[in-house]
mmCIF file of N, CA and C in Angstrom:
data_model
loop_
_atom_site.group_PDB
_atom_site.id
_atom_site.type_symbol
_atom_site.label_atom_id
_atom_site.label_comp_id
_atom_site.label_asym_id
_atom_site.label_seq_id
_atom_site.Cartn_x
_atom_site.Cartn_y
_atom_site.Cartn_z
ATOM 1 N N MET O 639 0.829 -1.187 0.000
ATOM 2 C CA MET O 639 0.000 0.000 0.000
ATOM 3 C C MET O 639 0.873 1.250 0.000
ATOM 4 N N THR O 640 1.941 1.264 0.789
ATOM 5 C CA THR O 640 2.819 2.425 0.850
ATOM 6 C C THR O 640 3.472 2.677 -0.511
ATOM 7 N N LYS O 641 3.877 1.603 -1.203
ATOM 8 C CA LYS O 641 4.470 1.754 -2.525
ATOM 9 C C LYS O 641 3.459 2.342 -3.508
ATOM 10 N N THR O 642 2.207 1.926 -3.390
ATOM 11 C CA THR O 642 1.167 2.435 -4.277
ATOM 12 C C THR O 642 0.960 3.933 -4.061
ATOM 13 N N ILE O 643 0.930 4.353 -2.819
ATOM 14 C CA ILE O 643 0.754 5.783 -2.508
ATOM 15 C C ILE O 643 1.966 6.572 -3.004
ATOM 16 N N LEU O 644 3.158 6.056 -2.750
ATOM 17 C CA LEU O 644 4.367 6.732 -3.211
ATOM 18 C C LEU O 644 4.384 6.837 -4.734
ATOM 19 N N LEU O 645 4.023 5.774 -5.422
ATOM 20 C CA LEU O 645 3.966 5.789 -6.880
ATOM 21 C C LEU O 645 2.944 6.813 -7.369
ATOM 22 N N ALA O 646 1.806 6.895 -6.716
ATOM 23 C CA ALA O 646 0.778 7.869 -7.091
ATOM 24 C C ALA O 646 1.279 9.299 -6.906
ATOM 25 N N ILE O 647 1.989 9.550 -5.829
ATOM 26 C CA ILE O 647 2.518 10.897 -5.566
ATOM 27 C C ILE O 647 3.580 11.264 -6.603
ATOM 28 N N VAL O 648 4.493 10.349 -6.875
ATOM 29 C CA VAL O 648 5.546 10.605 -7.855
ATOM 30 C C VAL O 648 4.933 10.814 -9.245
ATOM 31 N N SER O 649 3.944 9.999 -9.604
ATOM 32 C CA SER O 649 3.287 10.141 -10.907
ATOM 33 C C SER O 649 2.571 11.473 -11.017
ATOM 34 N N ALA O 650 1.879 11.876 -9.977
ATOM 35 C CA ALA O 650 1.167 13.153 -9.984
ATOM 36 C C ALA O 650 2.150 14.318 -10.110
ATOM 37 N N ALA O 651 3.260 14.236 -9.419
ATOM 38 C CA ALA O 651 4.265 15.296 -9.496
ATOM 39 C C ALA O 651 4.858 15.380 -10.898
ATOM 40 N N ALA O 652 5.115 14.243 -11.508
ATOM 41 C CA ALA O 652 5.681 14.233 -12.857
ATOM 42 C C ALA O 652 4.696 14.806 -13.873
ATOM 43 N N LEU O 653 3.433 14.482 -13.718
ATOM 44 C CA LEU O 653 2.428 15.001 -14.636
ATOM 45 C C LEU O 653 2.179 16.488 -14.418
ATOM 46 N N ALA O 654 2.353 16.955 -13.212
ATOM 47 C CA ALA O 654 2.126 18.361 -12.909
ATOM 48 C C ALA O 654 3.281 19.242 -13.366
ATOM 49 N N ALA O 655 4.454 18.684 -13.546
ATOM 50 C CA ALA O 655 5.617 19.461 -13.974
ATOM 51 C C ALA O 655 5.416 19.935 -15.406
ATOM 52 N N PRO O 656 5.797 21.148 -15.701
ATOM 53 C CA PRO O 656 5.601 21.641 -17.059
ATOM 54 C C PRO O 656 6.460 20.876 -18.054
ATOM 55 N N ALA O 657 5.865 20.582 -19.184
ATOM 56 C CA ALA O 657 6.590 19.884 -20.234
ATOM 57 C C ALA O 657 7.088 20.944 -21.201
ATOM 58 N N PHE O 658 8.268 21.446 -20.950
ATOM 59 C CA PHE O 658 8.811 22.522 -21.770
ATOM 60 C C PHE O 658 10.177 22.112 -22.247
ATOM 61 N N ALA O 659 10.295 21.954 -23.533
ATOM 62 C CA ALA O 659 11.595 21.553 -24.056
ATOM 63 C C ALA O 659 11.823 22.217 -25.398
ATOM 64 N N GLY O 660 12.601 23.275 -25.378
ATOM 65 C CA GLY O 660 12.967 23.921 -26.616
ATOM 66 C C GLY O 660 14.256 23.318 -27.146
ATOM 67 N N ASP O 661 14.523 23.547 -28.404
ATOM 68 C CA ASP O 661 15.712 23.049 -29.075
ATOM 69 C C ASP O 661 16.700 24.207 -29.215
ATOM 70 N N ALA O 662 17.775 24.187 -28.439
ATOM 71 C CA ALA O 662 18.742 25.282 -28.427
ATOM 72 C C ALA O 662 19.389 25.483 -29.795
ATOM 73 N N ALA O 663 19.679 24.418 -30.512
ATOM 74 C CA ALA O 663 20.308 24.547 -31.836
ATOM 75 C C ALA O 663 19.368 25.251 -32.815
ATOM 76 N N ALA O 664 18.100 24.875 -32.785
ATOM 77 C CA ALA O 664 17.116 25.548 -33.631
ATOM 78 C C ALA O 664 16.939 26.991 -33.193
ATOM 79 N N GLY O 665 17.018 27.221 -31.884
ATOM 80 C CA GLY O 665 16.887 28.574 -31.358
ATOM 81 C C GLY O 665 17.996 29.493 -31.797
ATOM 82 N N GLU O 666 19.205 28.954 -31.940
ATOM 83 C CA GLU O 666 20.317 29.772 -32.423
ATOM 84 C C GLU O 666 20.015 30.279 -33.825
ATOM 85 N N ASP O 667 19.446 29.416 -34.660
ATOM 86 C CA ASP O 667 19.091 29.821 -36.020
ATOM 87 C C ASP O 667 17.935 30.825 -36.003
ATOM 88 N N THR O 668 16.933 30.571 -35.187
ATOM 89 C CA THR O 668 15.771 31.464 -35.101
ATOM 90 C C THR O 668 16.162 32.824 -34.534
ATOM 91 N N PHE O 669 17.187 32.860 -33.692
ATOM 92 C CA PHE O 669 17.623 34.122 -33.089
ATOM 93 C C PHE O 669 18.058 35.140 -34.139
ATOM 94 N N LYS O 670 18.344 34.689 -35.361
ATOM 95 C CA LYS O 670 18.715 35.613 -36.439
ATOM 96 C C LYS O 670 17.633 36.677 -36.623
ATOM 97 N N LYS O 671 16.383 36.311 -36.349
ATOM 98 C CA LYS O 671 15.274 37.258 -36.457
ATOM 99 C C LYS O 671 15.318 38.303 -35.343
ATOM 100 N N CYS O 672 15.968 38.011 -34.266
ATOM 101 C CA CYS O 672 16.015 38.884 -33.092
ATOM 102 C C CYS O 672 17.196 39.847 -33.126
ATOM 103 N N LYS O 673 18.208 39.517 -33.938
ATOM 104 C CA LYS O 673 19.466 40.271 -33.946
ATOM 105 C C LYS O 673 19.325 41.705 -34.431
ATOM 106 N N ALA O 674 18.269 42.020 -35.126
ATOM 107 C CA ALA O 674 18.090 43.401 -35.575
ATOM 108 C C ALA O 674 17.973 44.336 -34.375
ATOM 109 N N CYS O 675 17.435 43.825 -33.279
ATOM 110 C CA CYS O 675 17.204 44.661 -32.088
ATOM 111 C C CYS O 675 17.993 44.223 -30.857
ATOM 112 N N HIS O 676 18.362 42.959 -30.779
ATOM 113 C CA HIS O 676 18.975 42.412 -29.565
ATOM 114 C C HIS O 676 20.357 41.831 -29.833
ATOM 115 N N SER O 677 21.203 41.920 -28.834
ATOM 116 C CA SER O 677 22.490 41.247 -28.849
ATOM 117 C C SER O 677 22.547 40.322 -27.641
ATOM 118 N N VAL O 678 23.557 39.480 -27.638
ATOM 119 C CA VAL O 678 23.846 38.625 -26.491
ATOM 120 C C VAL O 678 25.322 38.845 -26.194
ATOM 121 N N VAL O 679 25.583 39.647 -25.168
ATOM 122 C CA VAL O 679 26.953 40.020 -24.822
ATOM 123 C C VAL O 679 27.196 39.688 -23.351
ATOM 124 N N ALA O 680 28.203 38.857 -23.111
ATOM 125 C CA ALA O 680 28.551 38.437 -21.751
ATOM 126 C C ALA O 680 29.072 39.631 -20.944
ATOM 127 N N PRO O 681 29.032 39.533 -19.621
ATOM 128 C CA PRO O 681 29.521 40.631 -18.776
ATOM 129 C C PRO O 681 30.970 41.037 -19.049
ATOM 130 N N ASP O 682 31.783 40.093 -19.530
ATOM 131 C CA ASP O 682 33.181 40.431 -19.829
ATOM 132 C C ASP O 682 33.348 41.096 -21.197
ATOM 133 N N GLY O 683 32.235 41.334 -21.894
ATOM 134 C CA GLY O 683 32.273 41.999 -23.192
ATOM 135 C C GLY O 683 32.314 41.069 -24.384
ATOM 136 N N THR O 684 32.369 39.762 -24.141
ATOM 137 C CA THR O 684 32.377 38.796 -25.230
ATOM 138 C C THR O 684 31.032 38.810 -25.933
ATOM 139 N N ALA O 685 31.053 39.086 -27.236
ATOM 140 C CA ALA O 685 29.823 39.103 -28.024
ATOM 141 C C ALA O 685 29.508 37.688 -28.491
ATOM 142 N N ILE O 686 28.474 37.115 -27.935
ATOM 143 C CA ILE O 686 28.025 35.792 -28.355
ATOM 144 C C ILE O 686 27.185 35.934 -29.615
ATOM 145 N N GLN O 687 26.362 36.958 -29.639
ATOM 146 C CA GLN O 687 25.577 37.330 -30.817
ATOM 147 C C GLN O 687 25.655 38.839 -30.950
ATOM 148 N N LYS O 688 26.271 39.322 -31.999
ATOM 149 C CA LYS O 688 26.266 40.756 -32.252
ATOM 150 C C LYS O 688 24.895 41.111 -32.801
ATOM 151 N N GLY O 689 24.399 42.257 -32.362
ATOM 152 C CA GLY O 689 23.089 42.657 -32.832
ATOM 153 C C GLY O 689 22.807 44.100 -32.500
ATOM 154 N N GLY O 690 21.559 44.470 -32.656
ATOM 155 C CA GLY O 690 21.142 45.839 -32.426
ATOM 156 C C GLY O 690 21.049 46.192 -30.962
ATOM 157 N N LYS O 691 20.830 47.467 -30.723
ATOM 158 C CA LYS O 691 20.713 47.954 -29.353
ATOM 159 C C LYS O 691 19.343 48.577 -29.102
ATOM 160 N N THR O 692 18.402 48.339 -30.024
ATOM 161 C CA THR O 692 17.043 48.826 -29.843
ATOM 162 C C THR O 692 16.398 48.139 -28.651
ATOM 163 N N GLY O 693 16.745 46.873 -28.457
ATOM 164 C CA GLY O 693 16.236 46.088 -27.332
ATOM 165 C C GLY O 693 17.364 45.781 -26.370
ATOM 166 N N PRO O 694 17.017 45.249 -25.192
ATOM 167 C CA PRO O 694 18.046 44.951 -24.195
ATOM 168 C C PRO O 694 18.934 43.774 -24.588
ATOM 169 N N ASN O 695 20.130 43.749 -24.002
ATOM 170 C CA ASN O 695 21.046 42.621 -24.122
ATOM 171 C C ASN O 695 20.355 41.407 -23.496
ATOM 172 N N LEU O 696 20.340 40.308 -24.200
ATOM 173 C CA LEU O 696 19.625 39.129 -23.703
ATOM 174 C C LEU O 696 20.528 38.117 -22.998
ATOM 175 N N TYR O 697 21.771 38.461 -22.759
ATOM 176 C CA TYR O 697 22.649 37.557 -22.022
ATOM 177 C C TYR O 697 22.098 37.383 -20.597
ATOM 178 N N GLY O 698 21.927 36.152 -20.181
ATOM 179 C CA GLY O 698 21.479 35.862 -18.818
ATOM 180 C C GLY O 698 20.017 36.166 -18.550
ATOM 181 N N ILE O 699 19.222 36.307 -19.606
ATOM 182 C CA ILE O 699 17.822 36.672 -19.388
ATOM 183 C C ILE O 699 17.045 35.585 -18.650
ATOM 184 N N ILE O 700 17.352 34.323 -18.906
ATOM 185 C CA ILE O 700 16.649 33.246 -18.216
ATOM 186 C C ILE O 700 17.131 33.221 -16.767
ATOM 187 N N GLY O 701 16.208 33.440 -15.854
ATOM 188 C CA GLY O 701 16.530 33.514 -14.433
ATOM 189 C C GLY O 701 16.724 34.934 -13.936
ATOM 190 N N ARG O 702 16.639 35.893 -14.845
ATOM 191 C CA ARG O 702 16.829 37.295 -14.491
ATOM 192 C C ARG O 702 15.462 37.950 -14.260
ATOM 193 N N ALA O 703 15.430 38.902 -13.366
ATOM 194 C CA ALA O 703 14.194 39.641 -13.113
ATOM 195 C C ALA O 703 13.765 40.367 -14.385
ATOM 196 N N VAL O 704 12.468 40.418 -14.603
ATOM 197 C CA VAL O 704 11.903 41.119 -15.754
ATOM 198 C C VAL O 704 12.276 42.601 -15.662
ATOM 199 N N ALA O 705 12.649 43.181 -16.794
ATOM 200 C CA ALA O 705 12.962 44.613 -16.910
ATOM 201 C C ALA O 705 14.110 45.031 -15.994
ATOM 202 N N SER O 706 15.173 44.232 -15.974
ATOM 203 C CA SER O 706 16.262 44.513 -15.023
ATOM 204 C C SER O 706 17.618 44.814 -15.659
ATOM 205 N N ASP O 707 17.679 44.959 -16.975
ATOM 206 C CA ASP O 707 18.952 45.323 -17.600
ATOM 207 C C ASP O 707 19.195 46.806 -17.315
ATOM 208 N N PRO O 708 20.231 47.134 -16.559
ATOM 209 C CA PRO O 708 20.448 48.531 -16.172
ATOM 210 C C PRO O 708 20.820 49.438 -17.348
ATOM 211 N N ASP O 709 21.198 48.858 -18.467
ATOM 212 C CA ASP O 709 21.607 49.643 -19.626
ATOM 213 C C ASP O 709 20.484 49.848 -20.639
ATOM 214 N N TYR O 710 19.261 49.514 -20.260
ATOM 215 C CA TYR O 710 18.141 49.631 -21.197
ATOM 216 C C TYR O 710 16.988 50.401 -20.544
ATOM 217 N N THR O 711 16.332 51.220 -21.326
ATOM 218 C CA THR O 711 15.177 51.982 -20.845
ATOM 219 C C THR O 711 13.907 51.241 -21.269
ATOM 220 N N TYR O 712 13.221 50.665 -20.297
ATOM 221 C CA TYR O 712 12.026 49.863 -20.544
ATOM 222 C C TYR O 712 10.771 50.724 -20.580
ATOM 223 N N GLY O 713 9.721 50.167 -21.194
ATOM 224 C CA GLY O 713 8.414 50.806 -21.203
ATOM 225 C C GLY O 713 7.709 50.601 -19.867
ATOM 226 N N ASP O 714 6.660 51.383 -19.655
ATOM 227 C CA ASP O 714 5.934 51.363 -18.385
ATOM 228 C C ASP O 714 5.327 50.001 -18.044
ATOM 229 N N SER O 715 4.751 49.326 -19.034
ATOM 230 C CA SER O 715 4.064 48.059 -18.739
ATOM 231 C C SER O 715 5.025 46.973 -18.294
ATOM 232 N N ILE O 716 6.151 46.835 -18.981
ATOM 233 C CA ILE O 716 7.096 45.792 -18.574
ATOM 234 C C ILE O 716 7.767 46.162 -17.250
ATOM 235 N N LEU O 717 7.930 47.468 -17.005
ATOM 236 C CA LEU O 717 8.442 47.894 -15.693
ATOM 237 C C LEU O 717 7.457 47.510 -14.590
ATOM 238 N N ALA O 718 6.152 47.643 -14.881
ATOM 239 C CA ALA O 718 5.134 47.259 -13.903
ATOM 240 C C ALA O 718 5.197 45.763 -13.629
ATOM 241 N N LEU O 719 5.424 44.964 -14.673
ATOM 242 C CA LEU O 719 5.560 43.517 -14.471
ATOM 243 C C LEU O 719 6.807 43.218 -13.653
ATOM 244 N N GLY O 720 7.899 43.884 -13.964
ATOM 245 C CA GLY O 720 9.130 43.689 -13.201
ATOM 246 C C GLY O 720 8.960 44.048 -11.735
ATOM 247 N N ALA O 721 8.138 45.061 -11.451
ATOM 248 C CA ALA O 721 7.902 45.495 -10.071
ATOM 249 C C ALA O 721 7.159 44.441 -9.253
ATOM 250 N N THR O 722 6.533 43.474 -9.933
ATOM 251 C CA THR O 722 5.842 42.397 -9.217
ATOM 252 C C THR O 722 6.803 41.322 -8.735
ATOM 253 N N GLY O 723 8.061 41.408 -9.175
ATOM 254 C CA GLY O 723 9.040 40.382 -8.821
ATOM 255 C C GLY O 723 9.131 39.269 -9.849
ATOM 256 N N ALA O 724 8.471 39.440 -10.993
ATOM 257 C CA ALA O 724 8.485 38.413 -12.040
ATOM 258 C C ALA O 724 9.912 38.167 -12.536
ATOM 259 N N VAL O 725 10.193 36.922 -12.840
ATOM 260 C CA VAL O 725 11.506 36.499 -13.331
ATOM 261 C C VAL O 725 11.283 35.732 -14.631
ATOM 262 N N TRP O 726 12.134 35.985 -15.608
ATOM 263 C CA TRP O 726 12.031 35.263 -16.876
ATOM 264 C C TRP O 726 12.456 33.813 -16.694
ATOM 265 N N ASP O 727 11.629 32.918 -17.174
ATOM 266 C CA ASP O 727 12.021 31.525 -17.353
ATOM 267 C C ASP O 727 11.781 31.217 -18.827
ATOM 268 N N GLU O 728 12.132 30.036 -19.257
ATOM 269 C CA GLU O 728 12.011 29.724 -20.679
ATOM 270 C C GLU O 728 10.571 29.827 -21.167
ATOM 271 N N ALA O 729 9.618 29.346 -20.388
ATOM 272 C CA ALA O 729 8.217 29.372 -20.812
ATOM 273 C C ALA O 729 7.688 30.802 -20.911
ATOM 274 N N SER O 730 7.998 31.645 -19.931
ATOM 275 C CA SER O 730 7.478 33.008 -19.975
ATOM 276 C C SER O 730 8.135 33.809 -21.102
ATOM 277 N N LEU O 731 9.412 33.600 -21.365
ATOM 278 C CA LEU O 731 10.067 34.308 -22.455
ATOM 279 C C LEU O 731 9.487 33.869 -23.799
ATOM 280 N N ALA O 732 9.250 32.579 -23.958
ATOM 281 C CA ALA O 732 8.649 32.081 -25.204
ATOM 282 C C ALA O 732 7.264 32.685 -25.410
ATOM 283 N N ALA O 733 6.479 32.766 -24.352
ATOM 284 C CA ALA O 733 5.142 33.357 -24.461
ATOM 285 C C ALA O 733 5.237 34.842 -24.794
ATOM 286 N N TYR O 734 6.148 35.540 -24.160
ATOM 287 C CA TYR O 734 6.331 36.964 -24.424
ATOM 288 C C TYR O 734 6.720 37.214 -25.877
ATOM 289 N N THR O 735 7.644 36.431 -26.407
ATOM 290 C CA THR O 735 8.114 36.667 -27.770
ATOM 291 C C THR O 735 7.032 36.398 -28.812
ATOM 292 N N SER O 736 6.059 35.557 -28.491
ATOM 293 C CA SER O 736 5.003 35.270 -29.459
ATOM 294 C C SER O 736 4.000 36.417 -29.566
ATOM 295 N N ASP O 737 3.799 37.160 -28.475
ATOM 296 C CA ASP O 737 2.883 38.314 -28.486
ATOM 297 C C ASP O 737 3.203 39.200 -27.280
ATOM 298 N N PRO O 738 4.185 40.085 -27.424
ATOM 299 C CA PRO O 738 4.635 40.876 -26.275
ATOM 300 C C PRO O 738 3.536 41.665 -25.566
ATOM 301 N N SER O 739 2.735 42.402 -26.297
ATOM 302 C CA SER O 739 1.679 43.188 -25.647
ATOM 303 C C SER O 739 0.606 42.290 -25.052
ATOM 304 N N GLY O 740 0.245 41.245 -25.766
ATOM 305 C CA GLY O 740 -0.743 40.298 -25.245
ATOM 306 C C GLY O 740 -0.268 39.646 -23.959
ATOM 307 N N TYR O 741 1.019 39.300 -23.918
ATOM 308 C CA TYR O 741 1.595 38.703 -22.714
ATOM 309 C C TYR O 741 1.498 39.671 -21.538
ATOM 310 N N LEU O 742 1.867 40.929 -21.774
ATOM 311 C CA LEU O 742 1.826 41.921 -20.693
ATOM 312 C C LEU O 742 0.396 42.179 -20.230
ATOM 313 N N LYS O 743 -0.544 42.233 -21.165
ATOM 314 C CA LYS O 743 -1.950 42.432 -20.800
ATOM 315 C C LYS O 743 -2.423 41.314 -19.880
ATOM 316 N N ALA O 744 -2.098 40.078 -20.249
ATOM 317 C CA ALA O 744 -2.514 38.928 -19.441
ATOM 318 C C ALA O 744 -1.792 38.887 -18.101
ATOM 319 N N ALA O 745 -0.502 39.120 -18.117
ATOM 320 C CA ALA O 745 0.294 39.031 -16.883
ATOM 321 C C ALA O 745 -0.089 40.109 -15.886
ATOM 322 N N LEU O 746 -0.433 41.285 -16.395
ATOM 323 C CA LEU O 746 -0.769 42.404 -15.506
ATOM 324 C C LEU O 746 -2.263 42.537 -15.267
ATOM 325 N N GLY O 747 -3.066 41.828 -16.067
ATOM 326 C CA GLY O 747 -4.512 41.984 -15.965
ATOM 327 C C GLY O 747 -4.934 43.394 -16.352
ATOM 328 N N ASP O 748 -4.257 43.959 -17.339
ATOM 329 C CA ASP O 748 -4.475 45.344 -17.746
ATOM 330 C C ASP O 748 -4.586 45.400 -19.272
ATOM 331 N N ASP O 749 -5.796 45.658 -19.762
ATOM 332 C CA ASP O 749 -6.009 45.705 -21.205
ATOM 333 C C ASP O 749 -5.291 46.866 -21.881
ATOM 334 N N ALA O 750 -4.816 47.822 -21.120
ATOM 335 C CA ALA O 750 -4.094 48.958 -21.685
ATOM 336 C C ALA O 750 -2.580 48.716 -21.746
ATOM 337 N N ALA O 751 -2.117 47.607 -21.206
ATOM 338 C CA ALA O 751 -0.674 47.314 -21.207
ATOM 339 C C ALA O 751 -0.177 47.181 -22.640
ATOM 340 N N LYS O 752 1.030 47.658 -22.869
ATOM 341 C CA LYS O 752 1.626 47.534 -24.195
ATOM 342 C C LYS O 752 3.132 47.340 -24.057
ATOM 343 N N SER O 753 3.717 46.872 -25.126
ATOM 344 C CA SER O 753 5.146 46.596 -25.143
ATOM 345 C C SER O 753 5.824 47.475 -26.173
ATOM 346 N N LYS O 754 7.047 47.867 -25.892
ATOM 347 C CA LYS O 754 7.858 48.572 -26.879
ATOM 348 C C LYS O 754 8.288 47.607 -27.993
ATOM 349 N N MET O 755 8.255 46.312 -27.694
ATOM 350 C CA MET O 755 8.633 45.302 -28.689
ATOM 351 C C MET O 755 7.417 45.002 -29.551
ATOM 352 N N SER O 756 7.436 45.479 -30.785
ATOM 353 C CA SER O 756 6.298 45.287 -31.682
ATOM 354 C C SER O 756 6.405 43.982 -32.472
ATOM 355 N N PHE O 757 7.605 43.434 -32.591
ATOM 356 C CA PHE O 757 7.818 42.191 -33.337
ATOM 357 C C PHE O 757 7.208 41.018 -32.585
ATOM 358 N N LYS O 758 6.502 40.157 -33.317
ATOM 359 C CA LYS O 758 5.962 38.917 -32.755
ATOM 360 C C LYS O 758 6.654 37.750 -33.440
ATOM 361 N N LEU O 759 7.305 36.924 -32.650
ATOM 362 C CA LEU O 759 7.971 35.738 -33.183
ATOM 363 C C LEU O 759 6.899 34.676 -33.368
ATOM 364 N N GLY O 760 6.507 34.440 -34.601
ATOM 365 C CA GLY O 760 5.398 33.532 -34.887
ATOM 366 C C GLY O 760 5.588 32.123 -34.352
ATOM 367 N N ALA O 761 6.790 31.606 -34.461
ATOM 368 C CA ALA O 761 7.073 30.251 -33.993
ATOM 369 C C ALA O 761 8.528 30.194 -33.557
ATOM 370 N N GLY O 762 8.833 29.264 -32.681
ATOM 371 C CA GLY O 762 10.213 29.051 -32.272
ATOM 372 C C GLY O 762 10.627 29.776 -31.007
ATOM 373 N N GLY O 763 9.681 30.402 -30.325
ATOM 374 C CA GLY O 763 10.022 31.106 -29.093
ATOM 375 C C GLY O 763 10.616 30.196 -28.041
ATOM 376 N N GLU O 764 10.114 28.969 -27.960
ATOM 377 C CA GLU O 764 10.655 28.030 -26.975
ATOM 378 C C GLU O 764 12.083 27.645 -27.337
ATOM 379 N N ASP O 765 12.377 27.610 -28.632
ATOM 380 C CA ASP O 765 13.732 27.290 -29.071
ATOM 381 C C ASP O 765 14.694 28.449 -28.766
ATOM 382 N N VAL O 766 14.251 29.675 -29.020
ATOM 383 C CA VAL O 766 15.084 30.841 -28.713
ATOM 384 C C VAL O 766 15.352 30.908 -27.213
ATOM 385 N N ALA O 767 14.331 30.638 -26.404
ATOM 386 C CA ALA O 767 14.513 30.647 -24.951
ATOM 387 C C ALA O 767 15.520 29.578 -24.525
ATOM 388 N N ALA O 768 15.440 28.397 -25.118
ATOM 389 C CA ALA O 768 16.396 27.321 -24.805
ATOM 390 C C ALA O 768 17.806 27.736 -25.238
ATOM 391 N N TYR O 769 17.922 28.377 -26.377
ATOM 392 C CA TYR O 769 19.222 28.851 -26.849
ATOM 393 C C TYR O 769 19.799 29.880 -25.881
ATOM 394 N N LEU O 770 18.990 30.870 -25.502
ATOM 395 C CA LEU O 770 19.475 31.907 -24.587
ATOM 396 C C LEU O 770 19.868 31.314 -23.240
ATOM 397 N N ALA O 771 19.126 30.313 -22.782
ATOM 398 C CA ALA O 771 19.491 29.641 -21.529
ATOM 399 C C ALA O 771 20.825 28.921 -21.674
ATOM 400 N N SER O 772 21.071 28.348 -22.846
ATOM 401 C CA SER O 772 22.289 27.560 -23.041
ATOM 402 C C SER O 772 23.537 28.419 -23.171
ATOM 403 N N VAL O 773 23.424 29.634 -23.683
ATOM 404 C CA VAL O 773 24.616 30.471 -23.873
ATOM 405 C C VAL O 773 24.913 31.365 -22.680
ATOM 406 N N SER O 774 24.064 31.362 -21.719
ATOM 407 C CA SER O 774 24.224 32.264 -20.569
ATOM 408 C C SER O 774 24.616 31.529 -19.300
ATOM 409 N N GLN O 775 25.267 30.396 -19.456
ATOM 410 C CA GLN O 775 25.621 29.611 -18.267
ATOM 411 C C GLN O 775 27.077 29.745 -17.937
#
């Protein structure tokens, strides 16, 4: 009986865990769409991905507080999300990249929320998030 209960608990925990698996190699290729506005530059100045400066540096974004790059001026809505203590993980970054304003509206419960990022990554957000997680370790 104890084994049955333990098995049920372990099974429930496994099913409750999010099934999120992006492909980092595919994400590196998809990131080409992001380079017009974003770069990935390590703290020591090593450019992992050279890119634009319209958007924030994405080095270390996974696990970083939302709207926390000190070298970037964020919009009001994403600053409001950051003020809640939100932290980027792969799933939230993938959702944000697919519809930035829609993500902020849902996350803040504010239909007036908007994002400075007008680009919507139609597909591959989970791959880009996996790629960014892999290069920032």
